[in-house]
Tab-separated table of C-alpha atoms and ligand atoms in Angstrom:
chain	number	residue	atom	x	y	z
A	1	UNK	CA	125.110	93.649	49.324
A	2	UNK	CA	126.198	91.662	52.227
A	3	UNK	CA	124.234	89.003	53.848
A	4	UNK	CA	123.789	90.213	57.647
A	5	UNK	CA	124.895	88.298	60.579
A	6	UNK	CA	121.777	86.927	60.714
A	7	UNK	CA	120.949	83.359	61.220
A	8	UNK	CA	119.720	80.997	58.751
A	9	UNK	CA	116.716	80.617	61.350
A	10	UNK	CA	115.720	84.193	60.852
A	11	UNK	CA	115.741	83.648	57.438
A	12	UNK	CA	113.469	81.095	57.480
A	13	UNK	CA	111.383	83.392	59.530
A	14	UNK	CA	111.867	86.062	56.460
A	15	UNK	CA	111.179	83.683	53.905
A	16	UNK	CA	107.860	82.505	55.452
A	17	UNK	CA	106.976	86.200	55.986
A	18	UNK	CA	107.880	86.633	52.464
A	19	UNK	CA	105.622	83.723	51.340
A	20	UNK	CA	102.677	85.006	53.089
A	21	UNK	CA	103.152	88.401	51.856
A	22	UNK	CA	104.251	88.566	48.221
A	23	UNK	CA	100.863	88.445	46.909
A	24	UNK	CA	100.370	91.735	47.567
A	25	UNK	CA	103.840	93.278	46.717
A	26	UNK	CA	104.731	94.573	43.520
A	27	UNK	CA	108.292	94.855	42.989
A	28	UNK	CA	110.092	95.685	46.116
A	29	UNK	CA	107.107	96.405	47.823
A	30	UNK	CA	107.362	94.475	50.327
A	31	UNK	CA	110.696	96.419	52.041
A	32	UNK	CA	108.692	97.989	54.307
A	33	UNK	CA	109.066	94.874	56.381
A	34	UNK	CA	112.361	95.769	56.233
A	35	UNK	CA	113.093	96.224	59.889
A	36	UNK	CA	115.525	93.364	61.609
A	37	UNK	CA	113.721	92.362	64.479
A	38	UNK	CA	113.218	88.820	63.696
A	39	UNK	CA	111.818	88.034	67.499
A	40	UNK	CA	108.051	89.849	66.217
A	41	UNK	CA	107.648	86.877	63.834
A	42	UNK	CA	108.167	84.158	66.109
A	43	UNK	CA	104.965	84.873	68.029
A	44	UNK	CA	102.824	85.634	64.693
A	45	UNK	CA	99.692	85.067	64.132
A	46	UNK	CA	97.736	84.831	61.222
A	47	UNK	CA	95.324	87.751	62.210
A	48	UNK	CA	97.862	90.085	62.190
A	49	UNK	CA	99.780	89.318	59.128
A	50	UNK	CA	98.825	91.600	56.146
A	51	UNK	CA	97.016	88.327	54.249
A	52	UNK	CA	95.015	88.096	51.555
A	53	UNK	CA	91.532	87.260	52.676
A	54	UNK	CA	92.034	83.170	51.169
A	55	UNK	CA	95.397	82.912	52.911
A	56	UNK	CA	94.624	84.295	56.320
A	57	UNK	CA	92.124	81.633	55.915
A	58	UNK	CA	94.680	78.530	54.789
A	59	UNK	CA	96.899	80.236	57.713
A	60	UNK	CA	93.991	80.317	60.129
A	61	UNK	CA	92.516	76.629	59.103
A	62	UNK	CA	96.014	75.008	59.347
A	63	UNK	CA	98.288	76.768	61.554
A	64	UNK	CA	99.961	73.234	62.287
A	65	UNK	CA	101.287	73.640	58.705
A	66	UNK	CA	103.301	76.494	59.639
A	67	UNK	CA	105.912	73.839	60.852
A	68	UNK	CA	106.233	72.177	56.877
A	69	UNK	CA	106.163	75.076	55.393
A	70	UNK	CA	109.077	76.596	57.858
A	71	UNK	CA	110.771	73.350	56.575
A	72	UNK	CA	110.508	73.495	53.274
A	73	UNK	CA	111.628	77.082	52.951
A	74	UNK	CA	114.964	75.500	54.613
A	75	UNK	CA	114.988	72.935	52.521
A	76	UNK	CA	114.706	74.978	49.146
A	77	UNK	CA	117.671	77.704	50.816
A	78	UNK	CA	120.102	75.104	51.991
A	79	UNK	CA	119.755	73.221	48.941
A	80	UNK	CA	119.975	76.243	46.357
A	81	UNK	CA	123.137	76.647	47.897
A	82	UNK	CA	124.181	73.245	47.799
A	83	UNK	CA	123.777	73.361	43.651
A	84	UNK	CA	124.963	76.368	43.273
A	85	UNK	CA	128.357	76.624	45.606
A	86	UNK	CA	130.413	76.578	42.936
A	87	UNK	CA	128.965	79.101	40.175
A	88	UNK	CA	129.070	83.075	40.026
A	89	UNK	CA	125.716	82.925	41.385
A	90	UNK	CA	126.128	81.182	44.598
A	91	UNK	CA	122.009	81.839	46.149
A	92	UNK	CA	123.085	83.926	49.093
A	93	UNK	CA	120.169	85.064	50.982
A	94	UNK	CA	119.927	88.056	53.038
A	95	UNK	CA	118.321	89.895	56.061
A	96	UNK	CA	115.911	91.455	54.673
A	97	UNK	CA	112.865	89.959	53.810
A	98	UNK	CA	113.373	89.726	50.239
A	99	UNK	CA	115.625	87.454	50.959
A	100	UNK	CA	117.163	86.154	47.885
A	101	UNK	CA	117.713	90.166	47.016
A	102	UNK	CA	117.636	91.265	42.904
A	103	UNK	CA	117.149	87.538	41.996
A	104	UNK	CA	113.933	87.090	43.323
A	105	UNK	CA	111.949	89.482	41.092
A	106	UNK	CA	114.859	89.867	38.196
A	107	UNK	CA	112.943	87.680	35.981
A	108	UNK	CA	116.228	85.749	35.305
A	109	UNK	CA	116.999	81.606	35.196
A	110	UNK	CA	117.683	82.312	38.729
A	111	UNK	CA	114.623	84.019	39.387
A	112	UNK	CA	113.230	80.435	38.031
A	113	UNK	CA	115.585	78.015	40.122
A	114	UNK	CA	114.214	79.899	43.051
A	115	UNK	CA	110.534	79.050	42.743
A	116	UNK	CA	110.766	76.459	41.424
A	117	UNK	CA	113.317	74.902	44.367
A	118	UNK	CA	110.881	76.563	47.001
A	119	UNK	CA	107.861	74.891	45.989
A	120	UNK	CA	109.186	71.709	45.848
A	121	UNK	CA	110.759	72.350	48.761
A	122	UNK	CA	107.036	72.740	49.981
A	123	UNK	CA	105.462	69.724	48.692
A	124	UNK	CA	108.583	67.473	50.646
A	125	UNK	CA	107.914	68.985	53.457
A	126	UNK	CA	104.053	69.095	53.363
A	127	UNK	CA	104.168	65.238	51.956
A	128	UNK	CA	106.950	63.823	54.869
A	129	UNK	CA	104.829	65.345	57.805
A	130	UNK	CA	101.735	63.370	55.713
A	131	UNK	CA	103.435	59.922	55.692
A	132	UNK	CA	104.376	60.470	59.450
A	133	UNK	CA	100.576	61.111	60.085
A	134	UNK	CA	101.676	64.161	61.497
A	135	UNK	CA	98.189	65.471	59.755
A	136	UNK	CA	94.990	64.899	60.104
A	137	UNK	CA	93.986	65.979	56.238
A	138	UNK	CA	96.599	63.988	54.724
A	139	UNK	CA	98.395	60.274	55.198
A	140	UNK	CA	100.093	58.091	52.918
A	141	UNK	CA	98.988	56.791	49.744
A	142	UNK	CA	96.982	53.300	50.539
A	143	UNK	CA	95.378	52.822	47.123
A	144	UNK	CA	97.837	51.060	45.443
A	145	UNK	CA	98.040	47.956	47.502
A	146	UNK	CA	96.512	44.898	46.402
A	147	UNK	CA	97.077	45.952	43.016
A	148	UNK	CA	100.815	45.816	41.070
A	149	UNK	CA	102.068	42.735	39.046
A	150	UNK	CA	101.828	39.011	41.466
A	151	UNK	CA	102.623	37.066	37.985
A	152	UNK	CA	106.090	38.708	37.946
A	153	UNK	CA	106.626	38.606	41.667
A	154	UNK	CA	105.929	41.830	43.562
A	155	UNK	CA	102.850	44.041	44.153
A	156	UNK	CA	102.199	47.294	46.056
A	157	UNK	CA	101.858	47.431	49.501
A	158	UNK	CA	102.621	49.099	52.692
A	159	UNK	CA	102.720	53.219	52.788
A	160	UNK	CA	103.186	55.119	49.745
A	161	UNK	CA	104.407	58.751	49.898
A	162	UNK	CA	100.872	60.619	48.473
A	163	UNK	CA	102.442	63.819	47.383
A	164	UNK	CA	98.744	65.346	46.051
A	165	UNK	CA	98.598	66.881	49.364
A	166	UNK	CA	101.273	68.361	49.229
A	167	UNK	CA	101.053	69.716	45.686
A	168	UNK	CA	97.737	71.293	46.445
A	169	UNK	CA	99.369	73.003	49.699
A	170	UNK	CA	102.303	74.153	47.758
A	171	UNK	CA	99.967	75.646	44.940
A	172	UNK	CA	97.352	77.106	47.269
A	173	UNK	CA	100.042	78.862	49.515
A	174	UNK	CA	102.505	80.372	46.506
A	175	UNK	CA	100.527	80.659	43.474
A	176	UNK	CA	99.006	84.376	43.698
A	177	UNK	CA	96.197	83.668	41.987
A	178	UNK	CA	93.943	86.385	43.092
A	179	UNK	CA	96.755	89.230	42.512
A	180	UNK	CA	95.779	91.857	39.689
A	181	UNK	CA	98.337	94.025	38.453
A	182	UNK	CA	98.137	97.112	36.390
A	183	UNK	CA	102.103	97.097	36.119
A	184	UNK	CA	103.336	96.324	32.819
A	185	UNK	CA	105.529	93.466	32.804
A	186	UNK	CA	104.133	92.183	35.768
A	187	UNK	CA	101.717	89.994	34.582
A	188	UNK	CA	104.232	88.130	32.543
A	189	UNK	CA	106.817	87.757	35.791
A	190	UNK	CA	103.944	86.324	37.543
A	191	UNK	CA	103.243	83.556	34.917
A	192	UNK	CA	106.637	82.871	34.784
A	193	UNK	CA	106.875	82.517	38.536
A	194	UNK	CA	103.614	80.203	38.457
A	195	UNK	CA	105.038	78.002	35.744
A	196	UNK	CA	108.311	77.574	37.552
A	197	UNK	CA	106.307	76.793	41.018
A	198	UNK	CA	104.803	74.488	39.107
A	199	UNK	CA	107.625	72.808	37.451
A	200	UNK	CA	108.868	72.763	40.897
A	201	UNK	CA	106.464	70.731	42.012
A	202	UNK	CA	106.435	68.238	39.047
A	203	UNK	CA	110.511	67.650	40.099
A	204	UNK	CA	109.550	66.026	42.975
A	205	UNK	CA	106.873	63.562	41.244
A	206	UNK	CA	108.845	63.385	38.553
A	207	UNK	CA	111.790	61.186	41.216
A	208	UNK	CA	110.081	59.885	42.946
A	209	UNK	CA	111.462	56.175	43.518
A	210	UNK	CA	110.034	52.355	44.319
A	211	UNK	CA	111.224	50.547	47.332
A	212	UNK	CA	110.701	47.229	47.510
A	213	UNK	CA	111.191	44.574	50.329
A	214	UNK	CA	111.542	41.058	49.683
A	215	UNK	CA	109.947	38.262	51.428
A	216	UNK	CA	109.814	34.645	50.728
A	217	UNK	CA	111.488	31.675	52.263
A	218	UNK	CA	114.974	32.690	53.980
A	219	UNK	CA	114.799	36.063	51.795
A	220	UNK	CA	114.293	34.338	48.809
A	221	UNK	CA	112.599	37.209	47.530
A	222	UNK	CA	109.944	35.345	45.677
A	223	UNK	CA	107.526	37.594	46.377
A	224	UNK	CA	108.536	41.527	47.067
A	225	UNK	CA	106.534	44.679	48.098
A	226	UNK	CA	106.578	47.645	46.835
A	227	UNK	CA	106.206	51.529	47.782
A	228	UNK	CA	106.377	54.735	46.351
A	229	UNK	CA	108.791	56.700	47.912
A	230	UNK	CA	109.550	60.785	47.490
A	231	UNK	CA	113.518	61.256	46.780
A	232	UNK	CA	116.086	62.851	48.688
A	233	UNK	CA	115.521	66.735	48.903
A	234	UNK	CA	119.546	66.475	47.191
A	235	UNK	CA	118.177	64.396	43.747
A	236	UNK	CA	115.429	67.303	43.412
A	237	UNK	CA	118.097	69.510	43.560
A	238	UNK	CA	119.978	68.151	41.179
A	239	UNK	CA	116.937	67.089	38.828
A	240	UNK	CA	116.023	71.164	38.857
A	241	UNK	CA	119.451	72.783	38.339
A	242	UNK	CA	119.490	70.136	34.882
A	243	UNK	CA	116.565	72.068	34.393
A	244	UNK	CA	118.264	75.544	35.412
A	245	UNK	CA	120.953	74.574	32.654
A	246	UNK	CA	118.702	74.098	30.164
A	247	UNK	CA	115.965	77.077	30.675
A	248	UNK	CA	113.975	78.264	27.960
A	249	UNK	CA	114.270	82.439	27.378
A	250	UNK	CA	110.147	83.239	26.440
A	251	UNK	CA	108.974	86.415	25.029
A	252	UNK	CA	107.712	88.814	28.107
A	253	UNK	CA	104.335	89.676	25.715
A	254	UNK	CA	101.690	86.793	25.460
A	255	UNK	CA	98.422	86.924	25.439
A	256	UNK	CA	97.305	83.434	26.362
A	257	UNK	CA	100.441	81.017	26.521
A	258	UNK	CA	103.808	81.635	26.885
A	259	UNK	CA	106.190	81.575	23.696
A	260	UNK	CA	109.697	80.588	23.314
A	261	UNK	CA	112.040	83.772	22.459
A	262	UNK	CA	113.822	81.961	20.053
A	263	UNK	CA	111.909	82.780	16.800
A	264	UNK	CA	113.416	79.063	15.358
A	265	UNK	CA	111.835	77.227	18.540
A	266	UNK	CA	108.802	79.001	18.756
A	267	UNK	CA	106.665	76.157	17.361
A	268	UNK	CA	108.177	73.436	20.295
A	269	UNK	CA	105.350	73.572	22.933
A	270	UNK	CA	107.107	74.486	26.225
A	271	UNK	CA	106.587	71.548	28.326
A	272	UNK	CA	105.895	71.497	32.808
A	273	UNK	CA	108.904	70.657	33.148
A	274	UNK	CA	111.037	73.104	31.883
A	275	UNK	CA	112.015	76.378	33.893
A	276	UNK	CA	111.241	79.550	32.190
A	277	UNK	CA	112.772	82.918	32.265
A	278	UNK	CA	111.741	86.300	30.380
A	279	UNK	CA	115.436	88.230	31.111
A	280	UNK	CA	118.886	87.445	30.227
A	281	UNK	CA	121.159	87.258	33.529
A	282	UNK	CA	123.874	89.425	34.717
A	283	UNK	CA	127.361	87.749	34.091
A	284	UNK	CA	127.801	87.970	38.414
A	285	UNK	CA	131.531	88.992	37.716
A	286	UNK	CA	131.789	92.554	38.949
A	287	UNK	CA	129.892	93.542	42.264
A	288	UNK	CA	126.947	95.568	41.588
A	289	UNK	CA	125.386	97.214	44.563
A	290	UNK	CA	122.347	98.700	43.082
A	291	UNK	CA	121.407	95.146	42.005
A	292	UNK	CA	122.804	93.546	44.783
A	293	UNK	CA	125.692	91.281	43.416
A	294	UNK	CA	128.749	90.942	45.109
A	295	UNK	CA	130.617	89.726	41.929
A	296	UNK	CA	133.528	87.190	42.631
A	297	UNK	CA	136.596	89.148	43.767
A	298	UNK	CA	137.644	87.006	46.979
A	299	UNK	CA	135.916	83.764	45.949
A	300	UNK	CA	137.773	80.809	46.413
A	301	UNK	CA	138.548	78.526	43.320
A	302	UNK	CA	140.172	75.415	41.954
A	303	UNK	CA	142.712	75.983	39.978
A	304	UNK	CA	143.134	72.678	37.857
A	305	UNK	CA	138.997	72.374	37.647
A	306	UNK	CA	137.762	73.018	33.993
A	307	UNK	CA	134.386	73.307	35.381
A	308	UNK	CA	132.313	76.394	37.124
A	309	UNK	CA	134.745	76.510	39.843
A	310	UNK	CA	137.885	76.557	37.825
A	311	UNK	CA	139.887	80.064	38.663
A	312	UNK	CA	139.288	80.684	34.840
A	313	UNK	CA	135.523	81.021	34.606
A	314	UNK	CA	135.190	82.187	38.406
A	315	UNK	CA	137.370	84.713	38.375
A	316	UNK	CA	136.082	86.096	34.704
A	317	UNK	CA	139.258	85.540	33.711
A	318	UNK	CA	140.570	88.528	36.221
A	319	UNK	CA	143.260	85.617	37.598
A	320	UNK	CA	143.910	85.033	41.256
A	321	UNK	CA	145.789	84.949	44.375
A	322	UNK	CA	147.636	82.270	45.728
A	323	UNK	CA	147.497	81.856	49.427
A	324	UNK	CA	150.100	79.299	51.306
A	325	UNK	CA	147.864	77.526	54.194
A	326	UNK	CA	148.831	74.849	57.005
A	327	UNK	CA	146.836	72.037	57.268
A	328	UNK	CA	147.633	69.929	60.110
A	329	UNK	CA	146.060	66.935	60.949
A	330	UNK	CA	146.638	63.866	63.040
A	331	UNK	CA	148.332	60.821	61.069
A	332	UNK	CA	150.529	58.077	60.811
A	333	UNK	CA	148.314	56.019	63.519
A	334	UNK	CA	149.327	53.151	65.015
A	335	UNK	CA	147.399	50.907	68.193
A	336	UNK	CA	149.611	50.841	71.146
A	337	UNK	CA	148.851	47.486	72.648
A	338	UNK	CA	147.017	47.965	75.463
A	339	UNK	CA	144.385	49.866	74.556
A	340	UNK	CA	145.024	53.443	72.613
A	341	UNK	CA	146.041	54.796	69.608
A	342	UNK	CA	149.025	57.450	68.890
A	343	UNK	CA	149.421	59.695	65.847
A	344	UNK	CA	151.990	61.827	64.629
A	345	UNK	CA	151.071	65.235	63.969
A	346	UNK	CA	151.020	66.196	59.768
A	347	UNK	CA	151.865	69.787	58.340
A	348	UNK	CA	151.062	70.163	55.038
A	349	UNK	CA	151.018	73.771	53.087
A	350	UNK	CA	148.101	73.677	49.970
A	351	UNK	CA	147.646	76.149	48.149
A	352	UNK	CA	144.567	77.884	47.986
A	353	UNK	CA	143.484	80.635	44.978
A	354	UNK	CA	141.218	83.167	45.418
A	355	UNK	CA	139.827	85.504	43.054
A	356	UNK	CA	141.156	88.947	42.078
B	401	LIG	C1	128.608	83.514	48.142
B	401	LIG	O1	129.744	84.252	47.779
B	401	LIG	C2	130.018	85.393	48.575
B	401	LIG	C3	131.234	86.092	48.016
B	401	LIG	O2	131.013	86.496	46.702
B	401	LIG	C4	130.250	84.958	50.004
B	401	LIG	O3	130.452	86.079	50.825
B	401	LIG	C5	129.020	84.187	50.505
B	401	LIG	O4	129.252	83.683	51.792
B	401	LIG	C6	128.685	83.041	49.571
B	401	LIG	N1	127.406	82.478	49.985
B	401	LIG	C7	127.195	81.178	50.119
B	401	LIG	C8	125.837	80.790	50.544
B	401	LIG	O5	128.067	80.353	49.880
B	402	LIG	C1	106.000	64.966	63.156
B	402	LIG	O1	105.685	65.493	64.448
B	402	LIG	C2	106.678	65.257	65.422
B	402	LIG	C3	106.149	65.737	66.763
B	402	LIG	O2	105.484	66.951	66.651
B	402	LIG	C4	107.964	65.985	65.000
B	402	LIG	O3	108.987	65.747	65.941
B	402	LIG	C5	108.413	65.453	63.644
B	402	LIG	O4	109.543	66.169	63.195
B	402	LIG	C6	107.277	65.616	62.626
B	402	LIG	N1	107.697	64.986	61.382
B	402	LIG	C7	107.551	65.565	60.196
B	402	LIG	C8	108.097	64.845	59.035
B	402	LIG	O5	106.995	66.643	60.052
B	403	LIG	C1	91.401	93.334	37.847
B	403	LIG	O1	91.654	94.431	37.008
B	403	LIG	C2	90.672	94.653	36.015
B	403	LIG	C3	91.069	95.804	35.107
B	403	LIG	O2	92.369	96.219	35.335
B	403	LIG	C4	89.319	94.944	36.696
B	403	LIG	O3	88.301	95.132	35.704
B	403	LIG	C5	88.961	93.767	37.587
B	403	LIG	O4	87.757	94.065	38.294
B	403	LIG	C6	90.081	93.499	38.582
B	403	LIG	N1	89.772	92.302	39.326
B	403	LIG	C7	89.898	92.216	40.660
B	403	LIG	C8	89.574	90.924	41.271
B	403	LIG	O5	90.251	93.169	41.327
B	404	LIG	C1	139.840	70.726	41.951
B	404	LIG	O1	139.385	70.177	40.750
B	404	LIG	C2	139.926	68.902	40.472
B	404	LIG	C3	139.468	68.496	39.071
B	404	LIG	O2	138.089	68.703	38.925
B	404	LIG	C4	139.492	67.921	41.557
B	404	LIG	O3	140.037	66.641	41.306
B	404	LIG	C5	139.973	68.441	42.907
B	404	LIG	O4	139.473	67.612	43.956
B	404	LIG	C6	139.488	69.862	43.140
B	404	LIG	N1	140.105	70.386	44.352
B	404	LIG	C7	139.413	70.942	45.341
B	404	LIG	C8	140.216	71.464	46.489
B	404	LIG	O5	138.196	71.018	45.323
């Protein structure tokens, strides 16, 4: 399926729509929204969404949220793109409001990397508009000054990222708590989508980082302060597509807690941190239109790269095309005394492959 020529802002629009609603689709459900007039959901209101009684009532309490959460459903998009620009799977969204398509109810490791990017996406956004007292329920974290280690030089001080708020937000607004299936399989999709949320959420405590700033005579640094600081939206990323990589298949029938697949396994505990899946994933080669996969006929690829993006695992070992382009570009500069600079204008032909 093709994405639309919609916007990434409409998506956004989607995605919170999407967010809001899920708790009361069951697979697919939701399509009824299906409709591409983005325009109706920039004037929503929580009233008129189709809410669960508790979230009308987070929507209603905290409509000055809506910007963070808008936010973080951009950060989690752009940045499951980022990580995954190079691999058969690339995280295209469309227009509809499903939309991350087949993936997002599949049950798959990308079903997993989804959630789980989302709500951290949520707590970074929630927990930056906190620290920029932007809120009035949440600030930064002011308990830890006054305490740290003098003896060995530095101590805490100044404004902590507190990323509690934002965990509770992020839980409270995805976690479909109050949902209660009859479908078979559903149940277990659901736990799997609450553990990944979860682990989601424990990426972005799990990087956080310490600043410190020295002070002391002439920057001496005899004495330094220190913060707690949330990481770049980028090292989350990267922290959860380690933890894409190394996903743990679980059996789709538990009772209580959820079992590795792997019969040899079973008795390692499955830790927060790791992302879950219950189903094996297409290999993305061939396009698929009933699942939505456009395959990788027409991707571009590197040709001498041995990983993801090499034309060999791309392509599925189809092969590729070789394309002749012109680059031109300004070079050879030189300053021309008195005052500008002249270039000579570059051709160059590069090859580029695409997929067959
Ligand atoms: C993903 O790949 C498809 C081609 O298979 C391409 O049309 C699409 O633009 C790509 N999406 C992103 C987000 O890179
Ligand atoms: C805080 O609010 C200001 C003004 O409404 C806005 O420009 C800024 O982006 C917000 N910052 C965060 C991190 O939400
Ligand atoms: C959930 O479903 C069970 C049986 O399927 C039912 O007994 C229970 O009342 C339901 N709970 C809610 C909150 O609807
Ligand atoms: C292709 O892959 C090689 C080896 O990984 C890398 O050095 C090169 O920059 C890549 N080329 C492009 C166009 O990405």
């Amino acid at each position: 399926m093709e994405s639309t020529g919609l916007g990434l802002n409409a998506i956004y629009h989607l995605f919170l729509i999407w967010l809001f609603i899920c708790p009361l689709c069951s697979n697919g459900s939701w399509m009824w929204l299906g409709f591409t007039s983005v325009g109706v959901f920039e004037k929503m209101e929580c009233a008129h969404l189709p809410l669960t009684h508790k979230q009308k009532d987070l929507c209603t309490r905290k409509p000055h949220l809506l910007p963070s959460v808008k936010e973080g459903a951009r950060l989690g998009i752009t940045e499951c793109q980022t990580q995954f620009k190079q691999e058969r799977w690339n995280c295209s969204t469309r227009g509809d409001p499903s939309v991350f398509g087949y993936e997002l109810t599949s049950g798959t490791k990308e079903t997993a990397f989804i959630y789980a990017i989302m709500a951290a996406g949520l707590v970074h956004a929630v927990t930056r508009a906190c620290s920029a007292g932007n809120m009035t329920e949440c600030s930064c974290d002011t308990s830890l000054p006054g305490t740290g280690s003098p003896a060995e030089g530095w101590q805490w001080g100044g404004c902590s990222d507190d990323i509690a708020y934002g965990t509770w937000f992020s839980r409270r607004f995805i976690d479909n708590s109050a949902k209660n299936t009859s479908i078979r399989g559903e149940d277990a999709l659901l736990t799997m989508n609450q553990h990944n949320s979860e682990a989601g959420r424990q990426a972005v405590a799990k990087t956080m980082l310490t600043d410190c700033r020295c002070h002391g005579v002439s920057g001496s640094c005899a004495v330094k302060t220190c913060w707690r600081t949330i990481a770049a939206f980028e090292r989350v990323g990267a922290y959860l597509k380690e933890r894409y990589e190394t996903s743990v298949q679980v059996v789709d029938r538990f009772k209580r807690k959820v079992r590795r697949k792997e019969k040899d396994h079973r008795h390692m505990p499955i830790t927060k941190e790791e992302l879950i899946f219950l189903n094996k994933s297409p290999n993305y080669c061939l396009e698929d239109r009933r699942l939505g996969v456009t395959g990788t006929r027409g991707r571009r690829c590197n040709r001498t790269s041995a990983g993801p993006d090499g034309c060999n695992l791309l392509c599925c070992g189809r092969g590729y095309n070789t394309h002749v382009v012109r680059h031109v570009e300004r070079c050879e500069c030189k300053f021309v005394w008195c005052c500008y600079v002249r270039c000579r204008r570059c051709e160059t032909m590069n090859d580029m492959h695409t997929c067959k």
